[in-house]
Amino acid sequence: MKKEILIIVFLLYSLMIHQDKPLFTKFYYQIKEIQKPDSFDVLVNKNNCLSPTYIPKDLEIVNTKVAYDQKFLRHEAKEAFEKLSLDALELGYHIVCVSAYRDYDYQKDLYQYYVDSKGLEYADQCSARPGHSEHQTGLSLDVMGSNMDYNLFLHSVEYDWMHKNAHKYGFILRYPKGKEHITGFKFEPWHYRYVGKKLSTYLYENHLTLEEYKK
Ligand SMILES: [Zn+2]
């Protein structure tokens, strides 16, 4: 009986990995270096990495009215986020940027901190290896709401507003619930990515991740 179960599991596994479109992605495998890092639809993930020397040329400081301390985003993403946050504020929602552009070396230290303190498996679920973080594009940011903790953003009144409106400003919720096997990251309610209004609206309306779109 046990043997039969093992055979079935093996056959199912073989079926999953040998078809043209596998049901799950093998992460940190056959990694490609990104050729057009400046494009707004750039796909940075566990299988596509940025060069250690890549620094966006148009980084600008985000208005400190809507950011915690000094945060940098690329010009277009910065303008879009400031508009989003100020529009939200008029409606009584406080959406503040707590993390934005992070360079290669910063990510290297951050990832290593998780590996040292929590182990490799945990680190890979919640932090990207250096070169594999979207934060290096200058197009990604983490936000917090009026409950003042990005880890608790899901439980803030701002989460719902952000979820329904971010695409109108060019942003997508980058690591949604239920798509962990595609993005390689656990659900991150606080992490948004700028892709431009046309693409963000398309992805939002079709419930697609950037991975599914770029496939
Ligand atoms: Zn993030």
PDB file of C-alpha atoms and ligand atoms in Angstrom:
ATOM      1  CA  MET A   1       0.000   0.000   0.000  1.00  0.00           C
ATOM      2  CA  LYS A   2       2.780   2.410   1.045  1.00  0.00           C
ATOM      3  CA  LYS A   3       4.690   1.576  -2.113  1.00  0.00           C
ATOM      4  CA  GLU A   4       1.659   2.389  -4.263  1.00  0.00           C
ATOM      5  CA  ILE A   5       1.278   5.793  -2.638  1.00  0.00           C
ATOM      6  CA  LEU A   6       4.957   6.521  -3.248  1.00  0.00           C
ATOM      7  CA  ILE A   7       4.608   5.582  -6.924  1.00  0.00           C
ATOM      8  CA  ILE A   8       1.569   7.856  -7.330  1.00  0.00           C
ATOM      9  CA  VAL A   9       3.390  10.758  -5.648  1.00  0.00           C
ATOM     10  CA  PHE A  10       6.402  10.184  -7.883  1.00  0.00           C
ATOM     11  CA  LEU A  11       4.251  10.116 -11.040  1.00  0.00           C
ATOM     12  CA  LEU A  12       2.430  13.305 -10.062  1.00  0.00           C
ATOM     13  CA  TYR A  13       5.742  15.009  -9.305  1.00  0.00           C
ATOM     14  CA  SER A  14       7.159  13.938 -12.684  1.00  0.00           C
ATOM     15  CA  LEU A  15       4.064  15.253 -14.427  1.00  0.00           C
ATOM     16  CA  MET A  16       4.394  18.613 -12.691  1.00  0.00           C
ATOM     17  CA  ILE A  17       8.027  19.231 -13.543  1.00  0.00           C
ATOM     18  CA  HIS A  18       8.114  17.782 -17.040  1.00  0.00           C
ATOM     19  CA  GLN A  19       5.304  19.664 -18.664  1.00  0.00           C
ATOM     20  CA  ASP A  20       5.964  22.815 -20.734  1.00  0.00           C
ATOM     21  CA  LYS A  21       4.391  25.089 -18.149  1.00  0.00           C
ATOM     22  CA  PRO A  22       5.314  23.654 -14.753  1.00  0.00           C
ATOM     23  CA  LEU A  23       2.789  24.075 -11.940  1.00  0.00           C
ATOM     24  CA  PHE A  24       5.463  25.545  -9.736  1.00  0.00           C
ATOM     25  CA  THR A  25       8.674  27.444 -10.342  1.00  0.00           C
ATOM     26  CA  LYS A  26      12.085  26.294  -9.266  1.00  0.00           C
ATOM     27  CA  PHE A  27      13.601  29.297  -7.546  1.00  0.00           C
ATOM     28  CA  TYR A  28      17.223  30.466  -7.760  1.00  0.00           C
ATOM     29  CA  TYR A  29      17.654  28.118 -10.715  1.00  0.00           C
ATOM     30  CA  GLN A  30      18.994  28.932 -14.200  1.00  0.00           C
ATOM     31  CA  ILE A  31      19.350  32.560 -13.150  1.00  0.00           C
ATOM     32  CA  LYS A  32      19.433  35.163 -15.923  1.00  0.00           C
ATOM     33  CA  GLU A  33      20.999  38.602 -15.638  1.00  0.00           C
ATOM     34  CA  ILE A  34      18.520  41.314 -16.636  1.00  0.00           C
ATOM     35  CA  GLN A  35      19.370  43.097 -19.905  1.00  0.00           C
ATOM     36  CA  LYS A  36      17.036  46.113 -19.696  1.00  0.00           C
ATOM     37  CA  PRO A  37      17.008  47.096 -16.026  1.00  0.00           C
ATOM     38  CA  ASP A  38      15.569  50.560 -16.721  1.00  0.00           C
ATOM     39  CA  SER A  39      12.289  49.397 -18.293  1.00  0.00           C
ATOM     40  CA  PHE A  40       9.193  49.927 -16.179  1.00  0.00           C
ATOM     41  CA  ASP A  41       8.033  46.346 -16.644  1.00  0.00           C
ATOM     42  CA  VAL A  42      11.401  44.866 -15.603  1.00  0.00           C
ATOM     43  CA  LEU A  43      11.031  41.476 -13.921  1.00  0.00           C
ATOM     44  CA  VAL A  44      13.360  41.091 -10.960  1.00  0.00           C
ATOM     45  CA  ASN A  45      12.830  37.912  -8.986  1.00  0.00           C
ATOM     46  CA  LYS A  46      14.547  34.747  -7.796  1.00  0.00           C
ATOM     47  CA  ASN A  47      15.345  33.711 -11.372  1.00  0.00           C
ATOM     48  CA  ASN A  48      16.212  37.117 -12.859  1.00  0.00           C
ATOM     49  CA  CYS A  49      18.859  39.285 -11.259  1.00  0.00           C
ATOM     50  CA  LEU A  50      20.271  42.773 -11.547  1.00  0.00           C
ATOM     51  CA  SER A  51      23.973  43.461 -11.886  1.00  0.00           C
ATOM     52  CA  PRO A  52      25.656  44.386  -8.556  1.00  0.00           C
ATOM     53  CA  THR A  53      26.648  47.685 -10.180  1.00  0.00           C
ATOM     54  CA  TYR A  54      23.136  48.638 -11.381  1.00  0.00           C
ATOM     55  CA  ILE A  55      21.995  51.946  -9.913  1.00  0.00           C
ATOM     56  CA  PRO A  56      19.033  53.773 -11.543  1.00  0.00           C
ATOM     57  CA  LYS A  57      20.077  57.158 -12.926  1.00  0.00           C
ATOM     58  CA  ASP A  58      16.923  59.079 -12.075  1.00  0.00           C
ATOM     59  CA  LEU A  59      16.552  58.425  -8.345  1.00  0.00           C
ATOM     60  CA  GLU A  60      14.895  61.257  -6.462  1.00  0.00           C
ATOM     61  CA  ILE A  61      14.074  61.857  -2.842  1.00  0.00           C
ATOM     62  CA  VAL A  62      10.425  61.221  -1.915  1.00  0.00           C
ATOM     63  CA  ASN A  63       8.589  64.154  -0.324  1.00  0.00           C
ATOM     64  CA  THR A  64       9.096  63.638   3.414  1.00  0.00           C
ATOM     65  CA  LYS A  65       5.412  64.496   3.953  1.00  0.00           C
ATOM     66  CA  VAL A  66       4.679  61.009   2.599  1.00  0.00           C
ATOM     67  CA  ALA A  67       7.872  59.137   3.492  1.00  0.00           C
ATOM     68  CA  TYR A  68       9.511  58.112   6.711  1.00  0.00           C
ATOM     69  CA  ASP A  69      12.947  59.766   6.671  1.00  0.00           C
ATOM     70  CA  GLN A  70      14.878  60.009   3.368  1.00  0.00           C
ATOM     71  CA  LYS A  71      13.666  57.524   0.754  1.00  0.00           C
ATOM     72  CA  PHE A  72      14.550  57.391  -2.929  1.00  0.00           C
ATOM     73  CA  LEU A  73      12.518  56.267  -5.934  1.00  0.00           C
ATOM     74  CA  ARG A  74      12.933  56.731  -9.673  1.00  0.00           C
ATOM     75  CA  HIS A  75      11.414  60.007 -10.892  1.00  0.00           C
ATOM     76  CA  GLU A  76       8.190  58.596 -12.380  1.00  0.00           C
ATOM     77  CA  ALA A  77       7.514  56.255  -9.441  1.00  0.00           C
ATOM     78  CA  LYS A  78       8.205  59.041  -6.973  1.00  0.00           C
ATOM     79  CA  GLU A  79       5.763  61.431  -8.684  1.00  0.00           C
ATOM     80  CA  ALA A  80       3.098  58.709  -8.834  1.00  0.00           C
ATOM     81  CA  PHE A  81       3.498  57.715  -5.180  1.00  0.00           C
ATOM     82  CA  GLU A  82       3.404  61.298  -3.942  1.00  0.00           C
ATOM     83  CA  LYS A  83       0.148  61.851  -5.856  1.00  0.00           C
ATOM     84  CA  LEU A  84      -1.317  58.595  -4.522  1.00  0.00           C
ATOM     85  CA  SER A  85      -0.404  59.366  -0.938  1.00  0.00           C
ATOM     86  CA  LEU A  86      -1.582  62.994  -1.040  1.00  0.00           C
ATOM     87  CA  ASP A  87      -4.886  62.006  -2.702  1.00  0.00           C
ATOM     88  CA  ALA A  88      -5.374  59.340  -0.016  1.00  0.00           C
ATOM     89  CA  LEU A  89      -4.606  61.865   2.699  1.00  0.00           C
ATOM     90  CA  GLU A  90      -7.417  64.109   1.460  1.00  0.00           C
ATOM     91  CA  LEU A  91      -9.761  61.188   2.120  1.00  0.00           C
ATOM     92  CA  GLY A  92      -8.282  60.628   5.578  1.00  0.00           C
ATOM     93  CA  TYR A  93      -5.920  57.735   4.768  1.00  0.00           C
ATOM     94  CA  HIS A  94      -2.279  57.885   5.839  1.00  0.00           C
ATOM     95  CA  ILE A  95      -0.043  55.960   3.458  1.00  0.00           C
ATOM     96  CA  VAL A  96       3.635  56.444   4.186  1.00  0.00           C
ATOM     97  CA  CYS A  97       6.680  55.053   2.393  1.00  0.00           C
ATOM     98  CA  VAL A  98       8.961  53.261   4.875  1.00  0.00           C
ATOM     99  CA  SER A  99      11.391  51.650   2.443  1.00  0.00           C
ATOM    100  CA  ALA A 100      12.120  52.326  -1.220  1.00  0.00           C
ATOM    101  CA  TYR A 101      15.370  52.107  -3.214  1.00  0.00           C
ATOM    102  CA  ARG A 102      17.950  49.792  -1.650  1.00  0.00           C
ATOM    103  CA  ASP A 103      21.339  49.233  -3.246  1.00  0.00           C
ATOM    104  CA  TYR A 104      23.038  45.871  -3.821  1.00  0.00           C
ATOM    105  CA  ASP A 105      25.265  46.043  -0.750  1.00  0.00           C
ATOM    106  CA  TYR A 106      22.408  47.003   1.562  1.00  0.00           C
ATOM    107  CA  GLN A 107      20.410  44.012   0.330  1.00  0.00           C
ATOM    108  CA  LYS A 108      23.450  41.772   0.771  1.00  0.00           C
ATOM    109  CA  ASP A 109      23.694  42.745   4.449  1.00  0.00           C
ATOM    110  CA  LEU A 110      19.930  42.507   4.977  1.00  0.00           C
ATOM    111  CA  TYR A 111      19.691  39.018   3.474  1.00  0.00           C
ATOM    112  CA  GLN A 112      22.753  37.863   5.447  1.00  0.00           C
ATOM    113  CA  TYR A 113      21.171  39.150   8.649  1.00  0.00           C
ATOM    114  CA  TYR A 114      18.134  36.887   8.067  1.00  0.00           C
ATOM    115  CA  VAL A 115      20.339  33.909   7.180  1.00  0.00           C
ATOM    116  CA  ASP A 116      22.446  34.352  10.329  1.00  0.00           C
ATOM    117  CA  SER A 117      19.521  34.954  12.664  1.00  0.00           C
ATOM    118  CA  LYS A 118      16.757  32.725  11.211  1.00  0.00           C
ATOM    119  CA  GLY A 119      18.421  30.303   8.778  1.00  0.00           C
ATOM    120  CA  LEU A 120      18.518  29.979   5.001  1.00  0.00           C
ATOM    121  CA  GLU A 121      14.989  28.637   4.461  1.00  0.00           C
ATOM    122  CA  TYR A 122      13.349  31.436   6.418  1.00  0.00           C
ATOM    123  CA  ALA A 123      15.613  34.064   4.828  1.00  0.00           C
ATOM    124  CA  ASP A 124      14.592  32.936   1.331  1.00  0.00           C
ATOM    125  CA  GLN A 125      10.901  33.272   2.151  1.00  0.00           C
ATOM    126  CA  CYS A 126      11.013  36.810   3.424  1.00  0.00           C
ATOM    127  CA  SER A 127      14.112  38.412   1.913  1.00  0.00           C
ATOM    128  CA  ALA A 128      15.633  38.437  -1.553  1.00  0.00           C
ATOM    129  CA  ARG A 129      19.242  37.524  -2.185  1.00  0.00           C
ATOM    130  CA  PRO A 130      21.352  40.492  -3.370  1.00  0.00           C
ATOM    131  CA  GLY A 131      20.661  41.323  -7.031  1.00  0.00           C
ATOM    132  CA  HIS A 132      17.251  39.654  -6.759  1.00  0.00           C
ATOM    133  CA  SER A 133      15.490  42.424  -4.843  1.00  0.00           C
ATOM    134  CA  GLU A 134      13.021  44.665  -6.626  1.00  0.00           C
ATOM    135  CA  HIS A 135      14.032  47.426  -4.268  1.00  0.00           C
ATOM    136  CA  GLN A 136      17.250  47.789  -6.300  1.00  0.00           C
ATOM    137  CA  THR A 137      15.148  48.961  -9.294  1.00  0.00           C
ATOM    138  CA  GLY A 138      14.011  52.134  -7.522  1.00  0.00           C
ATOM    139  CA  LEU A 139      10.457  51.205  -8.564  1.00  0.00           C
ATOM    140  CA  SER A 140       9.393  49.360  -5.400  1.00  0.00           C
ATOM    141  CA  LEU A 141       8.359  50.548  -2.006  1.00  0.00           C
ATOM    142  CA  ASP A 142       7.001  49.312   1.303  1.00  0.00           C
ATOM    143  CA  VAL A 143       4.212  51.292   2.929  1.00  0.00           C
ATOM    144  CA  MET A 144       2.667  51.624   6.339  1.00  0.00           C
ATOM    145  CA  GLY A 145      -0.759  52.905   7.334  1.00  0.00           C
ATOM    146  CA  SER A 146      -2.152  54.758  10.303  1.00  0.00           C
ATOM    147  CA  ASN A 147      -1.458  51.793  12.618  1.00  0.00           C
ATOM    148  CA  MET A 148       2.216  52.723  12.111  1.00  0.00           C
ATOM    149  CA  ASP A 149       3.658  49.277  11.388  1.00  0.00           C
ATOM    150  CA  TYR A 150       4.187  47.971   7.871  1.00  0.00           C
ATOM    151  CA  ASN A 151       4.060  44.399   9.220  1.00  0.00           C
ATOM    152  CA  LEU A 152       0.473  45.154  10.282  1.00  0.00           C
ATOM    153  CA  PHE A 153      -0.482  47.023   7.104  1.00  0.00           C
ATOM    154  CA  LEU A 154      -3.026  44.299   6.295  1.00  0.00           C
ATOM    155  CA  HIS A 155      -4.980  45.307   9.405  1.00  0.00           C
ATOM    156  CA  SER A 156      -4.959  49.031   8.671  1.00  0.00           C
ATOM    157  CA  VAL A 157      -7.845  50.916   7.044  1.00  0.00           C
ATOM    158  CA  GLU A 158      -5.361  51.999   4.408  1.00  0.00           C
ATOM    159  CA  TYR A 159      -4.781  48.455   3.138  1.00  0.00           C
ATOM    160  CA  ASP A 160      -8.209  48.215   1.586  1.00  0.00           C
ATOM    161  CA  TRP A 161      -7.970  51.645  -0.033  1.00  0.00           C
ATOM    162  CA  MET A 162      -4.511  50.856  -1.399  1.00  0.00           C
ATOM    163  CA  HIS A 163      -5.648  47.483  -2.699  1.00  0.00           C
ATOM    164  CA  LYS A 164      -8.544  49.072  -4.633  1.00  0.00           C
ATOM    165  CA  ASN A 165      -6.779  52.208  -5.868  1.00  0.00           C
ATOM    166  CA  ALA A 166      -3.009  51.711  -6.271  1.00  0.00           C
ATOM    167  CA  HIS A 167      -3.343  50.549  -9.890  1.00  0.00           C
ATOM    168  CA  LYS A 168      -4.915  53.902 -10.824  1.00  0.00           C
ATOM    169  CA  TYR A 169      -1.524  55.448 -10.034  1.00  0.00           C
ATOM    170  CA  GLY A 170       0.584  52.780 -11.749  1.00  0.00           C
ATOM    171  CA  PHE A 171       1.299  50.473  -8.793  1.00  0.00           C
ATOM    172  CA  ILE A 172       0.648  46.768  -8.260  1.00  0.00           C
ATOM    173  CA  LEU A 173       0.575  44.640  -5.137  1.00  0.00           C
ATOM    174  CA  ARG A 174       3.622  42.642  -6.101  1.00  0.00           C
ATOM    175  CA  TYR A 175       3.382  39.566  -3.850  1.00  0.00           C
ATOM    176  CA  PRO A 176      -0.313  38.711  -3.502  1.00  0.00           C
ATOM    177  CA  LYS A 177      -1.872  35.948  -1.465  1.00  0.00           C
ATOM    178  CA  GLY A 178      -2.279  32.683  -3.352  1.00  0.00           C
ATOM    179  CA  LYS A 179       0.515  33.421  -5.838  1.00  0.00           C
ATOM    180  CA  GLU A 180       3.435  32.511  -3.592  1.00  0.00           C
ATOM    181  CA  HIS A 181       4.379  29.539  -5.799  1.00  0.00           C
ATOM    182  CA  ILE A 182       4.700  31.936  -8.748  1.00  0.00           C
ATOM    183  CA  THR A 183       6.394  34.968  -7.172  1.00  0.00           C
ATOM    184  CA  GLY A 184       8.554  33.002  -4.728  1.00  0.00           C
ATOM    185  CA  PHE A 185       7.594  35.287  -1.845  1.00  0.00           C
ATOM    186  CA  LYS A 186       5.051  35.056   0.905  1.00  0.00           C
ATOM    187  CA  PHE A 187       2.090  37.463   0.780  1.00  0.00           C
ATOM    188  CA  GLU A 188       3.445  40.974   1.419  1.00  0.00           C
ATOM    189  CA  PRO A 189       0.488  43.371   1.865  1.00  0.00           C
ATOM    190  CA  TRP A 190       2.885  46.321   2.182  1.00  0.00           C
ATOM    191  CA  HIS A 191       5.078  45.866  -0.907  1.00  0.00           C
ATOM    192  CA  TYR A 192       4.033  47.781  -4.026  1.00  0.00           C
ATOM    193  CA  ARG A 193       5.753  48.092  -7.371  1.00  0.00           C
ATOM    194  CA  TYR A 194       5.470  50.810 -10.002  1.00  0.00           C
ATOM    195  CA  VAL A 195       4.894  49.520 -13.549  1.00  0.00           C
ATOM    196  CA  GLY A 196       2.999  52.447 -15.114  1.00  0.00           C
ATOM    197  CA  LYS A 197      -0.776  52.979 -15.254  1.00  0.00           C
ATOM    198  CA  LYS A 198      -1.545  50.991 -18.385  1.00  0.00           C
ATOM    199  CA  LEU A 199       0.160  47.812 -17.192  1.00  0.00           C
ATOM    200  CA  SER A 200      -0.933  48.154 -13.559  1.00  0.00           C
ATOM    201  CA  THR A 201      -4.581  48.423 -14.653  1.00  0.00           C
ATOM    202  CA  TYR A 202      -4.230  45.409 -16.941  1.00  0.00           C
ATOM    203  CA  LEU A 203      -2.595  43.289 -14.215  1.00  0.00           C
ATOM    204  CA  TYR A 204      -5.117  44.411 -11.580  1.00  0.00           C
ATOM    205  CA  GLU A 205      -8.154  43.686 -13.745  1.00  0.00           C
ATOM    206  CA  ASN A 206      -6.837  40.284 -14.789  1.00  0.00           C
ATOM    207  CA  HIS A 207      -5.461  39.255 -11.360  1.00  0.00           C
ATOM    208  CA  LEU A 208      -2.027  38.665 -12.816  1.00  0.00           C
ATOM    209  CA  THR A 209       1.434  38.858 -11.278  1.00  0.00           C
ATOM    210  CA  LEU A 210       4.362  40.281 -13.232  1.00  0.00           C
ATOM    211  CA  GLU A 211       5.720  36.725 -13.562  1.00  0.00           C
ATOM    212  CA  GLU A 212       2.530  35.536 -15.298  1.00  0.00           C
ATOM    213  CA  TYR A 213       2.483  38.591 -17.583  1.00  0.00           C
ATOM    214  CA  LYS A 214       6.144  38.279 -18.614  1.00  0.00           C
ATOM    215  CA  LYS A 215       6.033  34.518 -19.196  1.00  0.00           C
TER     216      LYS A 215
HETATM  217 ZN    ZN B   1       9.504  45.453  -0.081  1.00  0.00          ZN
END
